[in-house]
mmCIF file of N, CA and C in Angstrom:
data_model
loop_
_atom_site.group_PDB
_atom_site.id
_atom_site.type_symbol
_atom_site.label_atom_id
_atom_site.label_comp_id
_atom_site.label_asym_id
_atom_site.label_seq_id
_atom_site.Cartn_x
_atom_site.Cartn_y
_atom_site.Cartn_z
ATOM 1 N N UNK E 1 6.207 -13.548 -10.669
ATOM 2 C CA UNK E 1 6.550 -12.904 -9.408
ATOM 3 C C UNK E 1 5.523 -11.837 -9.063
ATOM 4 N N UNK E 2 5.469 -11.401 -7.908
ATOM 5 C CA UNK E 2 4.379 -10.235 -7.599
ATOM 6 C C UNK E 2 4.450 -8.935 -7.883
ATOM 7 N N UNK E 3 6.120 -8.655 -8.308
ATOM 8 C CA UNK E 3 6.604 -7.232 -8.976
ATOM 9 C C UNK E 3 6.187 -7.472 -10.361
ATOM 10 N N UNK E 4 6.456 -8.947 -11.164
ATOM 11 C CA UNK E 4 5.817 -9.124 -12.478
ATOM 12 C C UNK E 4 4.275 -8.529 -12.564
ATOM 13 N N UNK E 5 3.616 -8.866 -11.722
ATOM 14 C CA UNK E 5 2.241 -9.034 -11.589
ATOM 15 C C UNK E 5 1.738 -7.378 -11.499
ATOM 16 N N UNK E 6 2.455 -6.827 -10.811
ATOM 17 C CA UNK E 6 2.362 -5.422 -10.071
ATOM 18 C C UNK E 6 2.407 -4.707 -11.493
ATOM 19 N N UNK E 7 3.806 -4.944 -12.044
ATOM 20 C CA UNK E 7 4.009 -4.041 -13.144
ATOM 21 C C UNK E 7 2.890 -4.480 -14.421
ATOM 22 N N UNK E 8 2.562 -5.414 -14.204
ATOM 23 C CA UNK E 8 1.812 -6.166 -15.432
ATOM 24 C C UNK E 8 0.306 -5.308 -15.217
ATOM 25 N N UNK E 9 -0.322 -5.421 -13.746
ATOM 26 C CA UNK E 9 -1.734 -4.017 -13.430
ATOM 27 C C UNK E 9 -1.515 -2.988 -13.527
ATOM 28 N N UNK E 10 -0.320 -2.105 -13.244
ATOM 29 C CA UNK E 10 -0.169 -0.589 -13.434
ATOM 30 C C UNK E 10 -0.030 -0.496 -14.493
ATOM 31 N N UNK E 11 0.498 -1.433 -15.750
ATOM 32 C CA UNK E 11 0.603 -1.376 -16.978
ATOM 33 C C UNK E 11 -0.543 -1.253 -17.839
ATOM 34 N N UNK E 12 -1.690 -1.777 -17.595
ATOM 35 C CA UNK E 12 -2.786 -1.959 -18.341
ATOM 36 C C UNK E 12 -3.809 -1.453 -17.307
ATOM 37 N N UNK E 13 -4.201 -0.516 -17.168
ATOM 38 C CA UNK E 13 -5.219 0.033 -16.582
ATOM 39 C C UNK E 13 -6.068 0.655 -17.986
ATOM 40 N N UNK E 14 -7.477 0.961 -17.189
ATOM 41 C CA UNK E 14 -8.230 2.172 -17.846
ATOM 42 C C UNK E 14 -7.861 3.100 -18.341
ATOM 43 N N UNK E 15 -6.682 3.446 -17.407
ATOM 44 C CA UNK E 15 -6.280 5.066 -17.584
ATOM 45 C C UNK E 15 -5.159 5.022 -18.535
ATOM 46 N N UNK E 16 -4.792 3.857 -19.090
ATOM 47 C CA UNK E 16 -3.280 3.597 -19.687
ATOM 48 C C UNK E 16 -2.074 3.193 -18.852
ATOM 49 N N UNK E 17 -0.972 3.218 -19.171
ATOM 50 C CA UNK E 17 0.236 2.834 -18.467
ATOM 51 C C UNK E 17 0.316 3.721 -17.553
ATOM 52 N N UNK E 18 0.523 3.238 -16.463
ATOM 53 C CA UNK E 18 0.909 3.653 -14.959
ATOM 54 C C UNK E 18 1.832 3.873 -14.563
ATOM 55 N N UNK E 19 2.730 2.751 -14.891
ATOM 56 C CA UNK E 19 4.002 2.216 -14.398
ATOM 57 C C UNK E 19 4.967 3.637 -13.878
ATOM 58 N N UNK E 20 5.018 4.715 -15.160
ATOM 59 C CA UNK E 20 5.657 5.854 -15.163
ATOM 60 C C UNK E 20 5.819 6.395 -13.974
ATOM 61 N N UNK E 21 4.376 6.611 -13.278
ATOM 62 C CA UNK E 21 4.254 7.100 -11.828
ATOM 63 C C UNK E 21 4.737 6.278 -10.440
ATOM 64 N N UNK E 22 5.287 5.045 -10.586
ATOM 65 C CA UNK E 22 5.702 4.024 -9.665
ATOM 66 C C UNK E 22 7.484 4.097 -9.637
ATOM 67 N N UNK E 23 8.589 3.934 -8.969
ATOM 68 C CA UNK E 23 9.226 4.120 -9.219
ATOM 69 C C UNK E 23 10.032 2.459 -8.125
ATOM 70 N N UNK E 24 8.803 2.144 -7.124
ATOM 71 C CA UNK E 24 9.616 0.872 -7.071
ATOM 72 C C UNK E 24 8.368 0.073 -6.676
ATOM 73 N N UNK E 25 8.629 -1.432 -7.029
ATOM 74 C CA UNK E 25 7.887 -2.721 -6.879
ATOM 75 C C UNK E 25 8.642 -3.532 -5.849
ATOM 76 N N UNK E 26 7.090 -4.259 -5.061
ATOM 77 C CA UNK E 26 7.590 -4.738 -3.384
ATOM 78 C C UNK E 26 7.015 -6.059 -3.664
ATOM 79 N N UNK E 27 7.551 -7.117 -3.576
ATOM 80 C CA UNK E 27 6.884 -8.363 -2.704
ATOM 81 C C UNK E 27 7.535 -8.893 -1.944
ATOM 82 N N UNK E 28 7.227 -10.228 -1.569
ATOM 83 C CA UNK E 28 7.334 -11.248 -0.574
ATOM 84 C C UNK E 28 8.983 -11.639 -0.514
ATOM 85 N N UNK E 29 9.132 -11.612 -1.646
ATOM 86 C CA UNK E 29 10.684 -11.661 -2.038
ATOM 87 C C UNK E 29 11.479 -10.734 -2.065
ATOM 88 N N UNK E 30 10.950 -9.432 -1.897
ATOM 89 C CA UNK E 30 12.031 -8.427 -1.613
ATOM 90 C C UNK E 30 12.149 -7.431 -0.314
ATOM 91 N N UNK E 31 10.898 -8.124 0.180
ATOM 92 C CA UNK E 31 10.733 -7.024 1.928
ATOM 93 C C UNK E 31 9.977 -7.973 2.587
ATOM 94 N N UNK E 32 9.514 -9.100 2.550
ATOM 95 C CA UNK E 32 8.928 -10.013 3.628
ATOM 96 C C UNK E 32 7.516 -10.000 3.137
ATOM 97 N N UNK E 33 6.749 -10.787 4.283
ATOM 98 C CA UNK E 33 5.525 -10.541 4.852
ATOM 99 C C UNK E 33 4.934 -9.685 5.199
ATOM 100 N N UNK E 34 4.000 -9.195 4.411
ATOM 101 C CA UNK E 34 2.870 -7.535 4.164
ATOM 102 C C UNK E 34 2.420 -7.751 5.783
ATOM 103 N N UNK E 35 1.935 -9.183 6.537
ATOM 104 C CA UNK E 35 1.424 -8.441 7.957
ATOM 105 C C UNK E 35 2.546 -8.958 8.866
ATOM 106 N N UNK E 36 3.931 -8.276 8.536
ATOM 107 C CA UNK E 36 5.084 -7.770 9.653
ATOM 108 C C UNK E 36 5.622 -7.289 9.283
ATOM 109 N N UNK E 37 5.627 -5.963 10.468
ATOM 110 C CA UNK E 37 6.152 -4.552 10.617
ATOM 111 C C UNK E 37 7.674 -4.870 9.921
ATOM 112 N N UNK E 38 8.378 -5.558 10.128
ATOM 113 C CA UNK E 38 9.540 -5.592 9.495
ATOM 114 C C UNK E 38 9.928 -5.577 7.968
ATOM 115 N N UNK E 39 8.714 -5.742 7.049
ATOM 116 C CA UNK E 39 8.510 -5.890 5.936
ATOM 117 C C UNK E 39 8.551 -4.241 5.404
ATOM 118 N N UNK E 40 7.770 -3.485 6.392
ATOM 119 C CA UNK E 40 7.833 -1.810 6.018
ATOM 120 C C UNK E 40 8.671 -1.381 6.331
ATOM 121 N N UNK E 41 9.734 -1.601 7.769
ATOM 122 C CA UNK E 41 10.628 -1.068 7.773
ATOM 123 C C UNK E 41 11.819 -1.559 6.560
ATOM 124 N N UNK E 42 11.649 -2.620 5.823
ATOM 125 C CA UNK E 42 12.715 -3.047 4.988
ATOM 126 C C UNK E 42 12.004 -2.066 3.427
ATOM 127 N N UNK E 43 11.114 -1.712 3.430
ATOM 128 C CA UNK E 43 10.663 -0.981 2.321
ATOM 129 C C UNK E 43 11.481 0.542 2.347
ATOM 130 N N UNK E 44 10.940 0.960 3.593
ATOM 131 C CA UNK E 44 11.754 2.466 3.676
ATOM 132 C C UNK E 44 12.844 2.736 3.979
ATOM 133 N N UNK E 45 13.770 1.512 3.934
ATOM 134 C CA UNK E 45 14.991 1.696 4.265
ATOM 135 C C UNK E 45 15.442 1.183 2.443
ATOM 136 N N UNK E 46 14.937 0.308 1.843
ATOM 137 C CA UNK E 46 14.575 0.442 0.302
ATOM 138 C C UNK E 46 14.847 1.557 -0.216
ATOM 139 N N UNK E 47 14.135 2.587 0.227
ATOM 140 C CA UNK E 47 13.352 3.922 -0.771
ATOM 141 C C UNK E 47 14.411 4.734 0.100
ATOM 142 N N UNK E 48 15.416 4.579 0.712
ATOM 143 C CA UNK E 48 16.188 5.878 1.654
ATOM 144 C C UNK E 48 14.917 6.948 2.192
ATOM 145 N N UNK E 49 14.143 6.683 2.539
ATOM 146 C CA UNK E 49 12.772 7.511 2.703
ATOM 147 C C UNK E 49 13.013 7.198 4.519
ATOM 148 N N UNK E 50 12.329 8.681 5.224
ATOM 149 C CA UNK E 50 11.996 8.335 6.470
ATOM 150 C C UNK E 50 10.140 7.389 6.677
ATOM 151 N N UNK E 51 10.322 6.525 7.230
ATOM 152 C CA UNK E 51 8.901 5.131 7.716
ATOM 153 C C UNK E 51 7.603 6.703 7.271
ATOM 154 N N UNK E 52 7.985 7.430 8.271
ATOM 155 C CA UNK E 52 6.793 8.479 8.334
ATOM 156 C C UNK E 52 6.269 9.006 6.833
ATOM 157 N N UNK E 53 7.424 9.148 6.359
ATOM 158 C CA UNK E 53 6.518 10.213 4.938
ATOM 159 C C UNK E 53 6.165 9.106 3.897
ATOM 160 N N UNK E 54 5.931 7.484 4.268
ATOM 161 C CA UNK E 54 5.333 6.457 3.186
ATOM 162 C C UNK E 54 3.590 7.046 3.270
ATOM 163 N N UNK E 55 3.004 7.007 2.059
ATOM 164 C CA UNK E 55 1.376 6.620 2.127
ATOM 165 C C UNK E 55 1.480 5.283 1.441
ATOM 166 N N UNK E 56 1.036 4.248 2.204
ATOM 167 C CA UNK E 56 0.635 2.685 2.036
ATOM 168 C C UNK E 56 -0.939 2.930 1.738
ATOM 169 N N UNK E 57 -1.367 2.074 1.144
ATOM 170 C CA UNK E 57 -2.675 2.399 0.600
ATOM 171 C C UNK E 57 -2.699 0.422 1.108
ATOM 172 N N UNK E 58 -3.933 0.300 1.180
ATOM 173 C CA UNK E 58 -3.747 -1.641 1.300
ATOM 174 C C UNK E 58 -5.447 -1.608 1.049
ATOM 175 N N UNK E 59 -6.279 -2.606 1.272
ATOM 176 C CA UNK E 59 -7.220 -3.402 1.737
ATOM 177 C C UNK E 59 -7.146 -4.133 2.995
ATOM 178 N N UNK E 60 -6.760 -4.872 3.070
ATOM 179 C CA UNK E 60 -6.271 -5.607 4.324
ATOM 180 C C UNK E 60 -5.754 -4.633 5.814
ATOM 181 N N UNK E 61 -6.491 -5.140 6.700
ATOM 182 C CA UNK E 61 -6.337 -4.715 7.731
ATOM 183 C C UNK E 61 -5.184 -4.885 8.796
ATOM 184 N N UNK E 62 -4.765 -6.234 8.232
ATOM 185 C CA UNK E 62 -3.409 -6.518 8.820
ATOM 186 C C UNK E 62 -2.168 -6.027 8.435
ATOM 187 N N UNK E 63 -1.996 -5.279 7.268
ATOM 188 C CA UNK E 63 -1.053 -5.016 6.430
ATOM 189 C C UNK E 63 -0.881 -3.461 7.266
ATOM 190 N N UNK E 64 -2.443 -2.608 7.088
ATOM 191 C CA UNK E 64 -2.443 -0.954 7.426
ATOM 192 C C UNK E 64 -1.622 -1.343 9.162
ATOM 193 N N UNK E 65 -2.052 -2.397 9.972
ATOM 194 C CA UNK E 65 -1.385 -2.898 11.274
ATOM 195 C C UNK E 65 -0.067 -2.832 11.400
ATOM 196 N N UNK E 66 0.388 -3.650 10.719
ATOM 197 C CA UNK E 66 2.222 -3.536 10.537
ATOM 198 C C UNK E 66 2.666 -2.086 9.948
ATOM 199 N N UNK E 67 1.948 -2.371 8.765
ATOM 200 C CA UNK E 67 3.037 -0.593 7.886
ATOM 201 C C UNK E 67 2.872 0.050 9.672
ATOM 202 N N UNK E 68 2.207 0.522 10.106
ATOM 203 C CA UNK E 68 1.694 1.415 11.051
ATOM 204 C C UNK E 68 2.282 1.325 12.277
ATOM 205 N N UNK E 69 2.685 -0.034 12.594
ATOM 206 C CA UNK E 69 3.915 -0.388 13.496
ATOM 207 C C UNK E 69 5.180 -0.300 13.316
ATOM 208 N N UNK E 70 5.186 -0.396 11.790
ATOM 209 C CA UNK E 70 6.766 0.195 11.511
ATOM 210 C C UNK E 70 7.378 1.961 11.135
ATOM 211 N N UNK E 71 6.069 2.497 11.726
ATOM 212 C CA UNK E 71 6.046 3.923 11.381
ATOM 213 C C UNK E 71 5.645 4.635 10.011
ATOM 214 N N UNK E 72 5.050 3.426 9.574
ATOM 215 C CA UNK E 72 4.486 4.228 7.984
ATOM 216 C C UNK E 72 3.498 5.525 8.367
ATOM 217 N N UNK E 73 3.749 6.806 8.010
ATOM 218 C CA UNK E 73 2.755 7.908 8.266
ATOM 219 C C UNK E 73 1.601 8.266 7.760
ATOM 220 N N UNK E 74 1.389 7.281 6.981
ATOM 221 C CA UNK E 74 -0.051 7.201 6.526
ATOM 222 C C UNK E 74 -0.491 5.961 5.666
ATOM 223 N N UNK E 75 -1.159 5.249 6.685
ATOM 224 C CA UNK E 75 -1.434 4.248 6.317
ATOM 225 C C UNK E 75 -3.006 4.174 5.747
ATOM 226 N N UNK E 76 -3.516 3.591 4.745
ATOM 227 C CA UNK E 76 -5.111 4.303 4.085
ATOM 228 C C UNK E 76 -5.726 2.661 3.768
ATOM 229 N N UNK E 77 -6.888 2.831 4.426
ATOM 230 C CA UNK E 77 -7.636 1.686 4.278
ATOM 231 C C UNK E 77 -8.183 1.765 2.810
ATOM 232 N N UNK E 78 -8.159 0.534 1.959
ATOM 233 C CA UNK E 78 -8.601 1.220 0.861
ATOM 234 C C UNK E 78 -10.259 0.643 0.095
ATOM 235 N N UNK E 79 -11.132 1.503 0.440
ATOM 236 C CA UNK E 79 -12.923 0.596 0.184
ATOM 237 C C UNK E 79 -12.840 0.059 -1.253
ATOM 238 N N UNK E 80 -13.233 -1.010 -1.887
ATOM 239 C CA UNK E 80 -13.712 -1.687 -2.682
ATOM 240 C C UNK E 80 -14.999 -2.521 -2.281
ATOM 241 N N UNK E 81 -15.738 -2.599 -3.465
ATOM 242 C CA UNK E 81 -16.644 -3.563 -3.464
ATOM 243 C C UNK E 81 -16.157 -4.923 -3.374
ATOM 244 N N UNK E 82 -17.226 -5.503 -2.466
ATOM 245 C CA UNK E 82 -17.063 -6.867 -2.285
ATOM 246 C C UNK E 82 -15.810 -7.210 -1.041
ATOM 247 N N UNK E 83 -15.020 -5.671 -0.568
ATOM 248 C CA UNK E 83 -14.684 -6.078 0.773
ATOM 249 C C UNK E 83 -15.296 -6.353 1.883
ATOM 250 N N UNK E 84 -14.147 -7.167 2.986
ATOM 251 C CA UNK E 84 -15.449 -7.576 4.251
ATOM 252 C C UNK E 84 -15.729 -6.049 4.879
ATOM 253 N N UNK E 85 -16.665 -6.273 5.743
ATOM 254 C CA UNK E 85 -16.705 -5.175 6.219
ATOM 255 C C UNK E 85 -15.696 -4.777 7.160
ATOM 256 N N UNK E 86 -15.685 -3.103 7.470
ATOM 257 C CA UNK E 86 -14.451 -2.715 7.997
ATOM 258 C C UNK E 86 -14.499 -3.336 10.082
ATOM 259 N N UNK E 87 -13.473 -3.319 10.604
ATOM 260 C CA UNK E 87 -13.914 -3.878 12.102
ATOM 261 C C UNK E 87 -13.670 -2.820 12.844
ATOM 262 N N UNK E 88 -13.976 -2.478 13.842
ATOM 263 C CA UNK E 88 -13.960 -1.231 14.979
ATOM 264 C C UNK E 88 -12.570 -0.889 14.855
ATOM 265 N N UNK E 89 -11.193 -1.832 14.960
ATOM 266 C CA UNK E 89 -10.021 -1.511 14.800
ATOM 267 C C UNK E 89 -9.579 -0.399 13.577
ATOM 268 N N UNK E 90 -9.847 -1.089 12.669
ATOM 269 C CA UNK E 90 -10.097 -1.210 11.312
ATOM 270 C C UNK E 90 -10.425 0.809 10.876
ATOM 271 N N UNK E 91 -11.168 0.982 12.092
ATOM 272 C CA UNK E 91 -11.990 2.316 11.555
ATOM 273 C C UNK E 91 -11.111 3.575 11.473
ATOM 274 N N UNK E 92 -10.414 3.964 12.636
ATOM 275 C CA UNK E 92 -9.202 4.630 12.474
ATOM 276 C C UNK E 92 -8.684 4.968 11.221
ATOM 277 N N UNK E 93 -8.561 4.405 10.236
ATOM 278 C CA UNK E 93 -7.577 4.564 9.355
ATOM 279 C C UNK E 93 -8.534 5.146 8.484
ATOM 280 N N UNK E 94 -7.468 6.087 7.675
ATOM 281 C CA UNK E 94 -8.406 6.964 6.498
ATOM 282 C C UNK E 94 -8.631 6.473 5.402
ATOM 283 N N UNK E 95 -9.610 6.555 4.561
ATOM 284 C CA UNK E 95 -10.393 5.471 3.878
ATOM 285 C C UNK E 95 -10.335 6.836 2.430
ATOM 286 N N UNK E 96 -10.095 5.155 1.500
ATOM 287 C CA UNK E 96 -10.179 6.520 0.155
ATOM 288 C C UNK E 96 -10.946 4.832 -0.741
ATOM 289 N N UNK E 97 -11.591 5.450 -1.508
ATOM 290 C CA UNK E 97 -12.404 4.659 -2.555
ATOM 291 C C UNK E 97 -12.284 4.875 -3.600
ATOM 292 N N UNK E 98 -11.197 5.578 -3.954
ATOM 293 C CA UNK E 98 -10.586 5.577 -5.518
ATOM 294 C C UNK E 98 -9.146 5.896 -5.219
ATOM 295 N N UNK E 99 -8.434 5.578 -6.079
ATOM 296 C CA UNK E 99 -6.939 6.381 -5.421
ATOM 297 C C UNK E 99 -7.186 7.695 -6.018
ATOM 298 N N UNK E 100 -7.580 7.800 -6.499
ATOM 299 C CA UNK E 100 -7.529 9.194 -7.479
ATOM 300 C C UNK E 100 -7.539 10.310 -5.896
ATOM 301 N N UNK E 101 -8.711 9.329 -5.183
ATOM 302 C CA UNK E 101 -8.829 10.313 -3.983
ATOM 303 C C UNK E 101 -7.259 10.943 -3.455
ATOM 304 N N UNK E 102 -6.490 10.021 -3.557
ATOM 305 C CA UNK E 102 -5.293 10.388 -2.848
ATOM 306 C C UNK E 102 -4.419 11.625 -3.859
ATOM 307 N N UNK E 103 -4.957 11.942 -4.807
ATOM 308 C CA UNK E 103 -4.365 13.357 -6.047
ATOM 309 C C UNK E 103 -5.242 14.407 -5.955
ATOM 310 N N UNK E 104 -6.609 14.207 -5.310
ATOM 311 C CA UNK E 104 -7.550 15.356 -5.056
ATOM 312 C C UNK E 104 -8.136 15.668 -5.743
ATOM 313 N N UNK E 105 -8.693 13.894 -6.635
ATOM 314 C CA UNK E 105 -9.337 14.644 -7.906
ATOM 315 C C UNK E 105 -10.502 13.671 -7.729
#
């Protein structure tokens, strides 16, 4: 499953187990399709969280599209190597190239 999969990468990182810092796992099977908005609103209604105070982190440009239509408040393009390049749409969104960026370190 993709929560298997999820927990299986935060588990084995560089940095050690992750998982600790995650407190819930999303796929296809439990909130929809990553490019419709309805998929984020079924996340933050998930998390009892208001849409606004999510940070979605993605790659995909269609995904930062929806979270962002369903009121996610910060939606973050995220740079890796070997992504396509970003598109004029695309540019808007705040860009972090490590997550670490997102702890301020």
């Amino acid at each position: 499953s993709g929560q298997g999969a999820q927990k299986l990468l935060f588990g084995n990182t560089s940095q050690g187990d992750l998982t600790e810092y995650l407190s819930s796992h999303f796929d296809i099977s439990t909130s929809g399709n990553k490019k419709q908005a309805t998929s984020y609103a079924a996340i933050a209604k998930s998390l009892q969280v208001d849409a606004s105070e999510i940070v979605f982190v993605s790659d995909a440009e269609a995904e930062l599209v929806a979270a962002q239509e369903a009121g996610i408040g910060h939606p973050i393009m995220s740079i890796r190597p070997g992504n396509a390049p970003l598109t004029d749409a695309a540019k808007p969104f705040a860009q972090v190239f490590s997550l670490m960026q997102l702890c301020g370190l």
